Amino acid sequence: MWSCRVSNETGGAVEAELCQDLGLVLSVLSLFYLIVCFPLSLCYNALLVAVNLSNKVSMTMPDVYFVNMAIAGLVLNLVAPVELLGPGFTRWPAWEYDDEVYITLLILFNVSSLVIMYSTTLLSLDYYIERALPRTYMSSVYNTKHVCGFIWGGAVLTSFSSLLFYVCNHVSAKIMECSKMQNREAADAIMLLIGYAVPAVAVLYASTLILRIRKQATPLDQDSARLDPSTHRLLLVCVCVQFALWTPYYASLLVLTLTEAPTGRTAGTRQTTAYAFLCGVAQVLAFCSSLAMPLLYRQMNHSFSHRLQRLLKRLHCADRTCPHERTAAVQQVVT
């Protein structure tokens, strides 16, 4: 909860003013995201999912991963208004939520972050497989859909283990079995290791392999069955943006895991206030990833605009037969 009561109790006018200023800045950032970024993120993620699911036949392996990231972005959009209008981000919160609501928001946030990071990671690895061994079953759309199912299942299971730590942190006084699990830093360490360290290593490994194989030009590069060359640029930008937006959040988890300073037990008020402010900014940046990915996909995927236009025409002609549909039907009969 963003509060300056600790600063006022110490009587430090400088600390109290710093707390008020940082709280105001964080409130402005939160409201800017909700007013500008939130509706755009909701719209673009919904369009990305709708366009691809309405054209399942034309979906490629990268499209499947981006659809999963868009769904995770929609989950983040559900969390963002409740979180950013709560006591942790606004000086005058719109509502107060209890521990159960906080834990629910945390689990949804963790599941979304894991899906986004691992979809980005596996996109890198599957892109290398497609570059090295075109027309293989491993990087096919069918196989990718099943892999994404495992991603969501693994994200839920990993977040459930973190849930146990948080629940035991609140009920350890009543349940003896939780007495050894009341350390929140353990849950943050799990998320830091599984949600950031492992994907970072895998992406670095995949990037090294992709750069190595791109230096070896082969006749297969002219194969029409291979992915669009622009996919490499989209992949590179996607990976860089994802890690740039999520690194501050996981860095805050690392600080919380390695030191007790943020809790205020060993640090002064100024350090505690600054850490709370940086954690808030890091979480806002993480929410921004739900907007960045569909925007990148929209700008760098050449077929998205054409598929979106077809979807809009299909919706416009839902109740009647359109000329372009009759033409397509005639062509199918002739062929």
mmCIF file of C-alpha atoms in Angstrom:
data_model
loop_
_atom_site.group_PDB
_atom_site.id
_atom_site.type_symbol
_atom_site.label_atom_id
_atom_site.label_comp_id
_atom_site.label_asym_id
_atom_site.label_seq_id
_atom_site.Cartn_x
_atom_site.Cartn_y
_atom_site.Cartn_z
ATOM 1 C CA MET A 1 0.000 0.000 0.000
ATOM 2 C CA TRP A 2 1.317 3.424 -0.951
ATOM 3 C CA SER A 3 1.279 5.359 2.306
ATOM 4 C CA CYS A 4 3.404 8.088 3.839
ATOM 5 C CA ARG A 5 2.411 7.448 7.430
ATOM 6 C CA VAL A 6 5.841 6.041 8.250
ATOM 7 C CA SER A 7 7.517 9.209 7.013
ATOM 8 C CA ASN A 8 5.196 11.412 9.019
ATOM 9 C CA GLU A 9 5.823 9.419 12.171
ATOM 10 C CA THR A 10 9.573 9.908 11.931
ATOM 11 C CA GLY A 11 9.114 13.646 11.663
ATOM 12 C CA GLY A 12 11.376 13.905 8.638
ATOM 13 C CA ALA A 13 9.960 16.653 6.419
ATOM 14 C CA VAL A 14 12.274 15.712 3.544
ATOM 15 C CA GLU A 15 11.236 12.059 3.640
ATOM 16 C CA ALA A 16 7.561 12.987 3.835
ATOM 17 C CA GLU A 17 7.861 15.325 0.849
ATOM 18 C CA LEU A 18 9.735 12.687 -1.148
ATOM 19 C CA CYS A 19 7.045 10.154 -0.382
ATOM 20 C CA GLN A 20 4.298 12.516 -1.489
ATOM 21 C CA ASP A 21 6.111 13.449 -4.716
ATOM 22 C CA LEU A 22 6.851 9.857 -5.690
ATOM 23 C CA GLY A 23 3.301 8.841 -4.880
ATOM 24 C CA LEU A 24 1.989 11.578 -7.159
ATOM 25 C CA VAL A 25 4.298 10.553 -10.009
ATOM 26 C CA LEU A 26 3.239 6.913 -9.695
ATOM 27 C CA SER A 27 -0.424 7.932 -9.672
ATOM 28 C CA VAL A 28 0.051 9.956 -12.867
ATOM 29 C CA LEU A 29 1.796 7.028 -14.580
ATOM 30 C CA SER A 30 -0.973 4.666 -13.535
ATOM 31 C CA LEU A 31 -3.733 6.950 -14.801
ATOM 32 C CA PHE A 32 -1.871 7.547 -18.079
ATOM 33 C CA TYR A 33 -1.667 3.806 -18.658
ATOM 34 C CA LEU A 34 -5.350 3.298 -17.859
ATOM 35 C CA ILE A 35 -6.519 6.183 -20.057
ATOM 36 C CA VAL A 36 -4.200 5.722 -23.067
ATOM 37 C CA CYS A 37 -2.509 2.324 -23.059
ATOM 38 C CA PHE A 38 -5.252 0.147 -21.569
ATOM 39 C CA PRO A 39 -7.939 0.674 -24.261
ATOM 40 C CA LEU A 40 -5.373 0.358 -27.056
ATOM 41 C CA SER A 41 -3.989 -2.837 -25.540
ATOM 42 C CA LEU A 42 -7.455 -4.320 -25.132
ATOM 43 C CA CYS A 43 -8.384 -3.460 -28.720
ATOM 44 C CA TYR A 44 -5.192 -4.661 -30.407
ATOM 45 C CA ASN A 45 -4.956 -7.909 -28.439
ATOM 46 C CA ALA A 46 -8.582 -8.719 -29.208
ATOM 47 C CA LEU A 47 -8.023 -7.970 -32.890
ATOM 48 C CA LEU A 48 -4.895 -10.121 -33.004
ATOM 49 C CA VAL A 49 -6.751 -13.076 -31.504
ATOM 50 C CA ALA A 50 -9.872 -12.588 -33.647
ATOM 51 C CA VAL A 51 -7.998 -12.190 -36.936
ATOM 52 C CA ASN A 52 -5.853 -15.272 -36.443
ATOM 53 C CA LEU A 53 -8.592 -17.535 -35.081
ATOM 54 C CA SER A 54 -10.887 -16.559 -37.952
ATOM 55 C CA ASN A 55 -8.150 -17.597 -40.431
ATOM 56 C CA LYS A 56 -6.820 -20.753 -38.816
ATOM 57 C CA VAL A 57 -5.787 -22.237 -42.144
ATOM 58 C CA SER A 58 -3.377 -19.389 -42.876
ATOM 59 C CA MET A 59 -1.827 -19.320 -39.406
ATOM 60 C CA THR A 60 1.909 -19.963 -39.173
ATOM 61 C CA MET A 61 4.008 -21.073 -36.228
ATOM 62 C CA PRO A 62 4.826 -17.480 -35.103
ATOM 63 C CA ASP A 63 1.134 -16.572 -35.328
ATOM 64 C CA VAL A 64 0.260 -19.253 -32.765
ATOM 65 C CA TYR A 65 2.789 -17.911 -30.282
ATOM 66 C CA PHE A 66 1.623 -14.336 -30.774
ATOM 67 C CA VAL A 67 -1.986 -15.406 -30.233
ATOM 68 C CA ASN A 68 -0.986 -16.934 -26.906
ATOM 69 C CA MET A 69 0.877 -13.762 -25.952
ATOM 70 C CA ALA A 70 -2.209 -11.748 -26.906
ATOM 71 C CA ILE A 71 -4.421 -13.920 -24.683
ATOM 72 C CA ALA A 72 -1.930 -13.440 -21.848
ATOM 73 C CA GLY A 73 -2.062 -9.719 -22.587
ATOM 74 C CA LEU A 74 -5.837 -9.788 -22.211
ATOM 75 C CA VAL A 75 -5.405 -11.422 -18.805
ATOM 76 C CA LEU A 76 -3.007 -8.614 -17.867
ATOM 77 C CA ASN A 77 -5.675 -6.161 -19.006
ATOM 78 C CA LEU A 78 -8.057 -7.720 -16.482
ATOM 79 C CA VAL A 79 -5.514 -7.276 -13.708
ATOM 80 C CA ALA A 80 -4.355 -3.763 -14.622
ATOM 81 C CA PRO A 81 -7.436 -1.677 -13.662
ATOM 82 C CA VAL A 82 -7.870 -3.435 -10.321
ATOM 83 C CA GLU A 83 -4.181 -3.151 -9.524
ATOM 84 C CA LEU A 84 -3.490 0.359 -10.786
ATOM 85 C CA LEU A 85 -6.574 1.877 -9.170
ATOM 86 C CA GLY A 86 -5.843 0.172 -5.864
ATOM 87 C CA PRO A 87 -3.911 1.459 -2.861
ATOM 88 C CA GLY A 88 -0.533 0.397 -4.223
ATOM 89 C CA PHE A 89 -0.494 2.887 -7.121
ATOM 90 C CA THR A 90 -2.817 5.790 -6.344
ATOM 91 C CA ARG A 91 -2.700 8.286 -3.507
ATOM 92 C CA TRP A 92 -6.499 8.202 -3.407
ATOM 93 C CA PRO A 93 -7.339 4.570 -4.209
ATOM 94 C CA ALA A 94 -10.648 3.792 -5.861
ATOM 95 C CA TRP A 95 -11.001 0.713 -3.636
ATOM 96 C CA GLU A 96 -9.289 -1.364 -1.007
ATOM 97 C CA TYR A 97 -8.827 -5.082 -1.550
ATOM 98 C CA ASP A 98 -8.129 -7.812 0.959
ATOM 99 C CA ASP A 99 -5.467 -10.523 0.932
ATOM 100 C CA GLU A 100 -7.581 -12.944 -1.131
ATOM 101 C CA VAL A 101 -8.064 -10.445 -3.950
ATOM 102 C CA TYR A 102 -4.369 -9.519 -3.806
ATOM 103 C CA ILE A 103 -3.325 -13.162 -4.108
ATOM 104 C CA THR A 104 -5.733 -13.713 -7.014
ATOM 105 C CA LEU A 105 -4.338 -10.713 -8.882
ATOM 106 C CA LEU A 106 -0.805 -11.894 -8.174
ATOM 107 C CA ILE A 107 -1.486 -15.380 -9.538
ATOM 108 C CA LEU A 108 -3.091 -14.016 -12.730
ATOM 109 C CA PHE A 109 -0.167 -11.642 -13.176
ATOM 110 C CA ASN A 110 2.363 -14.454 -12.692
ATOM 111 C CA VAL A 111 0.569 -16.793 -15.099
ATOM 112 C CA SER A 112 0.488 -14.087 -17.774
ATOM 113 C CA SER A 113 4.145 -13.218 -17.297
ATOM 114 C CA LEU A 114 5.201 -16.862 -17.583
ATOM 115 C CA VAL A 115 3.139 -17.403 -20.739
ATOM 116 C CA ILE A 116 4.563 -14.263 -22.356
ATOM 117 C CA MET A 117 8.185 -15.058 -21.500
ATOM 118 C CA TYR A 118 8.017 -18.730 -22.519
ATOM 119 C CA SER A 119 6.093 -18.002 -25.706
ATOM 120 C CA THR A 120 8.860 -15.577 -26.652
ATOM 121 C CA THR A 121 11.498 -18.162 -25.763
ATOM 122 C CA LEU A 122 9.928 -21.040 -27.670
ATOM 123 C CA LEU A 123 9.285 -18.750 -30.639
ATOM 124 C CA SER A 124 13.034 -18.187 -30.785
ATOM 125 C CA LEU A 125 13.818 -21.895 -30.580
ATOM 126 C CA ASP A 126 11.177 -22.923 -33.122
ATOM 127 C CA TYR A 127 12.320 -20.211 -35.497
ATOM 128 C CA TYR A 128 15.814 -21.692 -35.380
ATOM 129 C CA ILE A 129 14.381 -25.156 -36.089
ATOM 130 C CA GLU A 130 12.450 -23.771 -39.044
ATOM 131 C CA ARG A 131 15.571 -22.063 -40.369
ATOM 132 C CA ALA A 132 17.770 -25.120 -39.947
ATOM 133 C CA LEU A 133 15.275 -27.821 -40.934
ATOM 134 C CA PRO A 134 12.444 -26.450 -43.093
ATOM 135 C CA ARG A 135 9.267 -28.456 -43.582
ATOM 136 C CA THR A 136 9.727 -30.383 -40.359
ATOM 137 C CA TYR A 137 6.957 -31.462 -38.041
ATOM 138 C CA MET A 138 8.648 -30.020 -34.938
ATOM 139 C CA SER A 139 7.899 -26.392 -35.811
ATOM 140 C CA SER A 140 4.511 -27.019 -37.419
ATOM 141 C CA VAL A 141 1.365 -25.165 -36.426
ATOM 142 C CA TYR A 142 -0.231 -28.359 -35.092
ATOM 143 C CA ASN A 143 2.703 -29.094 -32.830
ATOM 144 C CA THR A 144 2.979 -25.456 -31.729
ATOM 145 C CA LYS A 145 -0.645 -25.454 -30.543
ATOM 146 C CA HIS A 146 0.063 -28.420 -28.281
ATOM 147 C CA VAL A 147 3.248 -26.778 -26.994
ATOM 148 C CA CYS A 148 1.281 -23.660 -26.091
ATOM 149 C CA GLY A 149 -1.131 -25.826 -24.149
ATOM 150 C CA PHE A 150 1.780 -27.092 -22.087
ATOM 151 C CA ILE A 151 2.930 -23.490 -21.590
ATOM 152 C CA TRP A 152 -0.376 -22.498 -20.007
ATOM 153 C CA GLY A 153 -0.484 -25.644 -17.894
ATOM 154 C CA GLY A 154 3.081 -25.149 -16.702
ATOM 155 C CA ALA A 155 2.425 -21.490 -15.906
ATOM 156 C CA VAL A 156 -0.588 -22.412 -13.780
ATOM 157 C CA LEU A 157 1.333 -25.121 -11.918
ATOM 158 C CA THR A 158 4.298 -22.828 -11.268
ATOM 159 C CA SER A 159 2.041 -20.062 -10.020
ATOM 160 C CA PHE A 160 0.255 -22.577 -7.785
ATOM 161 C CA SER A 161 3.518 -23.324 -6.009
ATOM 162 C CA SER A 162 3.967 -19.621 -5.429
ATOM 163 C CA LEU A 163 0.366 -19.460 -4.212
ATOM 164 C CA LEU A 164 1.192 -21.919 -1.448
ATOM 165 C CA PHE A 165 3.914 -19.633 -0.123
ATOM 166 C CA TYR A 166 1.644 -16.601 -0.098
ATOM 167 C CA VAL A 167 -1.268 -18.435 1.487
ATOM 168 C CA CYS A 168 0.945 -19.920 4.171
ATOM 169 C CA ASN A 169 2.336 -16.478 4.825
ATOM 170 C CA HIS A 170 -1.158 -15.418 5.931
ATOM 171 C CA VAL A 171 -2.350 -18.543 7.759
ATOM 172 C CA SER A 172 0.858 -19.828 9.302
ATOM 173 C CA ALA A 173 -0.352 -18.879 12.767
ATOM 174 C CA LYS A 174 -3.189 -21.390 12.427
ATOM 175 C CA ILE A 175 -1.587 -24.210 10.449
ATOM 176 C CA MET A 176 1.579 -25.759 11.785
ATOM 177 C CA GLU A 177 2.452 -27.302 8.427
ATOM 178 C CA CYS A 178 2.911 -23.820 6.979
ATOM 179 C CA SER A 179 5.333 -22.668 9.637
ATOM 180 C CA LYS A 180 8.288 -23.530 7.409
ATOM 181 C CA MET A 181 6.806 -21.905 4.297
ATOM 182 C CA GLN A 182 6.003 -18.386 5.499
ATOM 183 C CA ASN A 183 8.862 -16.818 3.572
ATOM 184 C CA ARG A 184 7.577 -14.744 0.649
ATOM 185 C CA GLU A 185 11.098 -14.429 -0.752
ATOM 186 C CA ALA A 186 10.984 -18.136 -1.644
ATOM 187 C CA ALA A 187 7.981 -17.573 -3.921
ATOM 188 C CA ASP A 188 9.691 -14.601 -5.564
ATOM 189 C CA ALA A 189 12.851 -16.664 -6.041
ATOM 190 C CA ILE A 190 10.842 -19.345 -7.849
ATOM 191 C CA MET A 191 9.347 -16.767 -10.205
ATOM 192 C CA LEU A 192 12.737 -15.157 -10.763
ATOM 193 C CA LEU A 193 14.391 -18.452 -11.658
ATOM 194 C CA ILE A 194 11.631 -20.024 -13.746
ATOM 195 C CA GLY A 195 10.074 -16.866 -15.161
ATOM 196 C CA TYR A 196 13.212 -14.940 -16.117
ATOM 197 C CA ALA A 197 16.539 -16.743 -15.702
ATOM 198 C CA VAL A 198 15.592 -19.880 -17.653
ATOM 199 C CA PRO A 199 13.924 -17.999 -20.556
ATOM 200 C CA ALA A 200 16.850 -15.564 -20.730
ATOM 201 C CA VAL A 201 19.382 -18.392 -21.075
ATOM 202 C CA ALA A 202 17.222 -20.167 -23.666
ATOM 203 C CA VAL A 203 16.741 -16.991 -25.732
ATOM 204 C CA LEU A 204 20.477 -16.265 -25.694
ATOM 205 C CA TYR A 205 21.170 -19.825 -26.840
ATOM 206 C CA ALA A 206 18.546 -19.644 -29.607
ATOM 207 C CA SER A 207 19.790 -16.232 -30.741
ATOM 208 C CA THR A 208 23.332 -17.539 -30.989
ATOM 209 C CA LEU A 209 22.173 -20.452 -33.124
ATOM 210 C CA ILE A 210 20.053 -18.207 -35.361
ATOM 211 C CA LEU A 211 22.906 -15.765 -35.953
ATOM 212 C CA ARG A 212 25.241 -18.650 -36.727
ATOM 213 C CA ILE A 213 22.916 -20.235 -39.266
ATOM 214 C CA ARG A 214 22.108 -16.903 -40.933
ATOM 215 C CA LYS A 215 25.788 -16.533 -41.790
ATOM 216 C CA GLN A 216 25.623 -19.805 -43.714
ATOM 217 C CA ALA A 217 23.633 -19.000 -46.837
ATOM 218 C CA THR A 218 22.227 -22.126 -48.489
ATOM 219 C CA PRO A 219 19.917 -22.854 -51.442
ATOM 220 C CA LEU A 220 17.214 -23.593 -48.861
ATOM 221 C CA ASP A 221 16.955 -19.862 -48.180
ATOM 222 C CA GLN A 222 15.105 -19.515 -51.490
ATOM 223 C CA ASP A 223 12.602 -22.209 -50.513
ATOM 224 C CA SER A 224 9.094 -20.773 -50.793
ATOM 225 C CA ALA A 225 7.917 -22.948 -47.913
ATOM 226 C CA ARG A 226 10.153 -21.176 -45.421
ATOM 227 C CA LEU A 227 8.936 -18.415 -43.154
ATOM 228 C CA ASP A 228 8.843 -14.813 -44.308
ATOM 229 C CA PRO A 229 12.304 -13.241 -43.816
ATOM 230 C CA SER A 230 10.618 -10.385 -41.964
ATOM 231 C CA THR A 231 9.872 -12.898 -39.209
ATOM 232 C CA HIS A 232 13.494 -12.675 -38.106
ATOM 233 C CA ARG A 233 13.217 -8.918 -37.593
ATOM 234 C CA LEU A 234 9.912 -9.338 -35.780
ATOM 235 C CA LEU A 235 11.446 -12.004 -33.554
ATOM 236 C CA LEU A 236 14.487 -9.878 -32.729
ATOM 237 C CA VAL A 237 12.422 -6.803 -31.846
ATOM 238 C CA CYS A 238 9.913 -8.887 -29.900
ATOM 239 C CA VAL A 239 12.596 -10.502 -27.736
ATOM 240 C CA CYS A 240 14.351 -7.198 -27.048
ATOM 241 C CA VAL A 241 11.134 -5.374 -26.129
ATOM 242 C CA GLN A 242 9.837 -8.188 -23.930
ATOM 243 C CA PHE A 243 13.007 -8.442 -21.884
ATOM 244 C CA ALA A 244 13.356 -4.652 -21.697
ATOM 245 C CA LEU A 245 9.844 -4.311 -20.251
ATOM 246 C CA TRP A 246 9.991 -7.291 -17.884
ATOM 247 C CA THR A 247 13.580 -6.987 -16.607
ATOM 248 C CA PRO A 248 12.794 -4.152 -14.118
ATOM 249 C CA TYR A 249 10.003 -6.228 -12.556
ATOM 250 C CA TYR A 250 12.176 -9.295 -12.113
ATOM 251 C CA ALA A 251 15.024 -7.099 -10.878
ATOM 252 C CA SER A 252 12.717 -5.897 -8.097
ATOM 253 C CA LEU A 253 12.008 -9.533 -7.218
ATOM 254 C CA LEU A 254 15.748 -10.158 -7.111
ATOM 255 C CA VAL A 255 16.253 -7.276 -4.671
ATOM 256 C CA LEU A 256 13.386 -8.529 -2.542
ATOM 257 C CA THR A 257 14.866 -12.027 -2.547
ATOM 258 C CA LEU A 258 18.413 -11.002 -1.630
ATOM 259 C CA THR A 259 17.723 -8.296 0.946
ATOM 260 C CA GLU A 260 15.181 -7.372 3.563
ATOM 261 C CA ALA A 261 15.562 -3.658 2.905
ATOM 262 C CA PRO A 262 12.269 -3.182 1.035
ATOM 263 C CA THR A 263 10.282 -4.400 4.022
ATOM 264 C CA GLY A 264 11.507 -1.497 6.089
ATOM 265 C CA ARG A 265 13.033 -3.650 8.838
ATOM 266 C CA THR A 266 16.644 -2.762 8.091
ATOM 267 C CA ALA A 267 16.396 0.207 5.736
ATOM 268 C CA GLY A 268 15.539 3.831 6.292
ATOM 269 C CA THR A 269 12.307 5.427 5.166
ATOM 270 C CA ARG A 270 13.845 7.028 2.092
ATOM 271 C CA GLN A 271 15.199 3.706 0.769
ATOM 272 C CA THR A 272 11.905 1.966 1.444
ATOM 273 C CA THR A 273 9.926 4.688 -0.327
ATOM 274 C CA ALA A 274 12.268 4.712 -3.313
ATOM 275 C CA TYR A 275 12.078 0.924 -3.613
ATOM 276 C CA ALA A 276 8.264 0.970 -3.468
ATOM 277 C CA PHE A 277 8.217 3.622 -6.212
ATOM 278 C CA LEU A 278 10.594 1.657 -8.442
ATOM 279 C CA CYS A 279 8.550 -1.514 -7.938
ATOM 280 C CA GLY A 280 5.445 0.366 -9.027
ATOM 281 C CA VAL A 281 7.134 1.731 -12.139
ATOM 282 C CA ALA A 282 8.484 -1.739 -12.962
ATOM 283 C CA GLN A 283 5.002 -3.232 -12.741
ATOM 284 C CA VAL A 284 3.565 -0.505 -14.991
ATOM 285 C CA LEU A 285 6.270 -1.329 -17.557
ATOM 286 C CA ALA A 286 5.291 -4.995 -17.327
ATOM 287 C CA PHE A 287 1.682 -4.060 -18.042
ATOM 288 C CA CYS A 288 2.914 -2.108 -21.087
ATOM 289 C CA SER A 289 4.134 -5.361 -22.647
ATOM 290 C CA SER A 290 0.477 -6.225 -23.318
ATOM 291 C CA LEU A 291 0.353 -3.206 -25.656
ATOM 292 C CA ALA A 292 3.821 -3.469 -27.180
ATOM 293 C CA MET A 293 3.466 -6.997 -28.588
ATOM 294 C CA PRO A 294 0.273 -6.535 -30.663
ATOM 295 C CA LEU A 295 1.570 -3.197 -31.948
ATOM 296 C CA LEU A 296 4.804 -4.812 -33.108
ATOM 297 C CA TYR A 297 2.883 -7.676 -34.676
ATOM 298 C CA ARG A 298 0.580 -5.234 -36.446
ATOM 299 C CA GLN A 299 3.435 -3.158 -37.865
ATOM 300 C CA MET A 300 5.855 -5.939 -38.818
ATOM 301 C CA ASN A 301 3.534 -8.708 -40.009
ATOM 302 C CA HIS A 302 2.768 -7.987 -43.650
ATOM 303 C CA SER A 303 -0.285 -10.251 -43.886
ATOM 304 C CA PHE A 304 -2.098 -8.945 -40.808
ATOM 305 C CA SER A 305 -3.698 -5.943 -42.547
ATOM 306 C CA HIS A 306 -4.973 -8.104 -45.398
ATOM 307 C CA ARG A 307 -6.439 -10.686 -43.017
ATOM 308 C CA LEU A 308 -8.026 -7.937 -40.921
ATOM 309 C CA GLN A 309 -9.697 -6.472 -44.002
ATOM 310 C CA ARG A 310 -11.041 -9.889 -44.948
ATOM 311 C CA LEU A 311 -12.431 -10.338 -41.443
ATOM 312 C CA LEU A 312 -14.138 -6.944 -41.533
ATOM 313 C CA LYS A 313 -15.654 -7.711 -44.945
ATOM 314 C CA ARG A 314 -16.847 -11.050 -43.657
ATOM 315 C CA LEU A 315 -18.513 -9.385 -40.671
ATOM 316 C CA HIS A 316 -20.029 -6.713 -42.908
ATOM 317 C CA CYS A 317 -21.445 -9.362 -45.221
ATOM 318 C CA ALA A 318 -22.676 -11.647 -42.450
ATOM 319 C CA ASP A 319 -26.336 -11.320 -43.427
ATOM 320 C CA ARG A 320 -25.953 -11.231 -47.194
ATOM 321 C CA THR A 321 -23.722 -12.596 -49.931
ATOM 322 C CA CYS A 322 -21.039 -10.164 -51.017
ATOM 323 C CA PRO A 323 -19.654 -9.840 -54.555
ATOM 324 C CA HIS A 324 -16.160 -10.989 -53.586
ATOM 325 C CA GLU A 325 -17.630 -14.133 -52.001
ATOM 326 C CA ARG A 326 -19.578 -14.952 -55.185
ATOM 327 C CA THR A 327 -16.419 -14.453 -57.237
ATOM 328 C CA ALA A 328 -14.455 -16.757 -54.954
ATOM 329 C CA ALA A 329 -17.213 -19.377 -55.162
ATOM 330 C CA VAL A 330 -17.196 -19.242 -58.982
ATOM 331 C CA GLN A 331 -13.426 -19.606 -59.064
ATOM 332 C CA GLN A 332 -13.630 -22.675 -56.838
ATOM 333 C CA VAL A 333 -16.240 -24.260 -59.116
ATOM 334 C CA VAL A 334 -14.128 -23.554 -62.221
ATOM 335 C CA THR A 335 -11.004 -24.994 -60.687
#
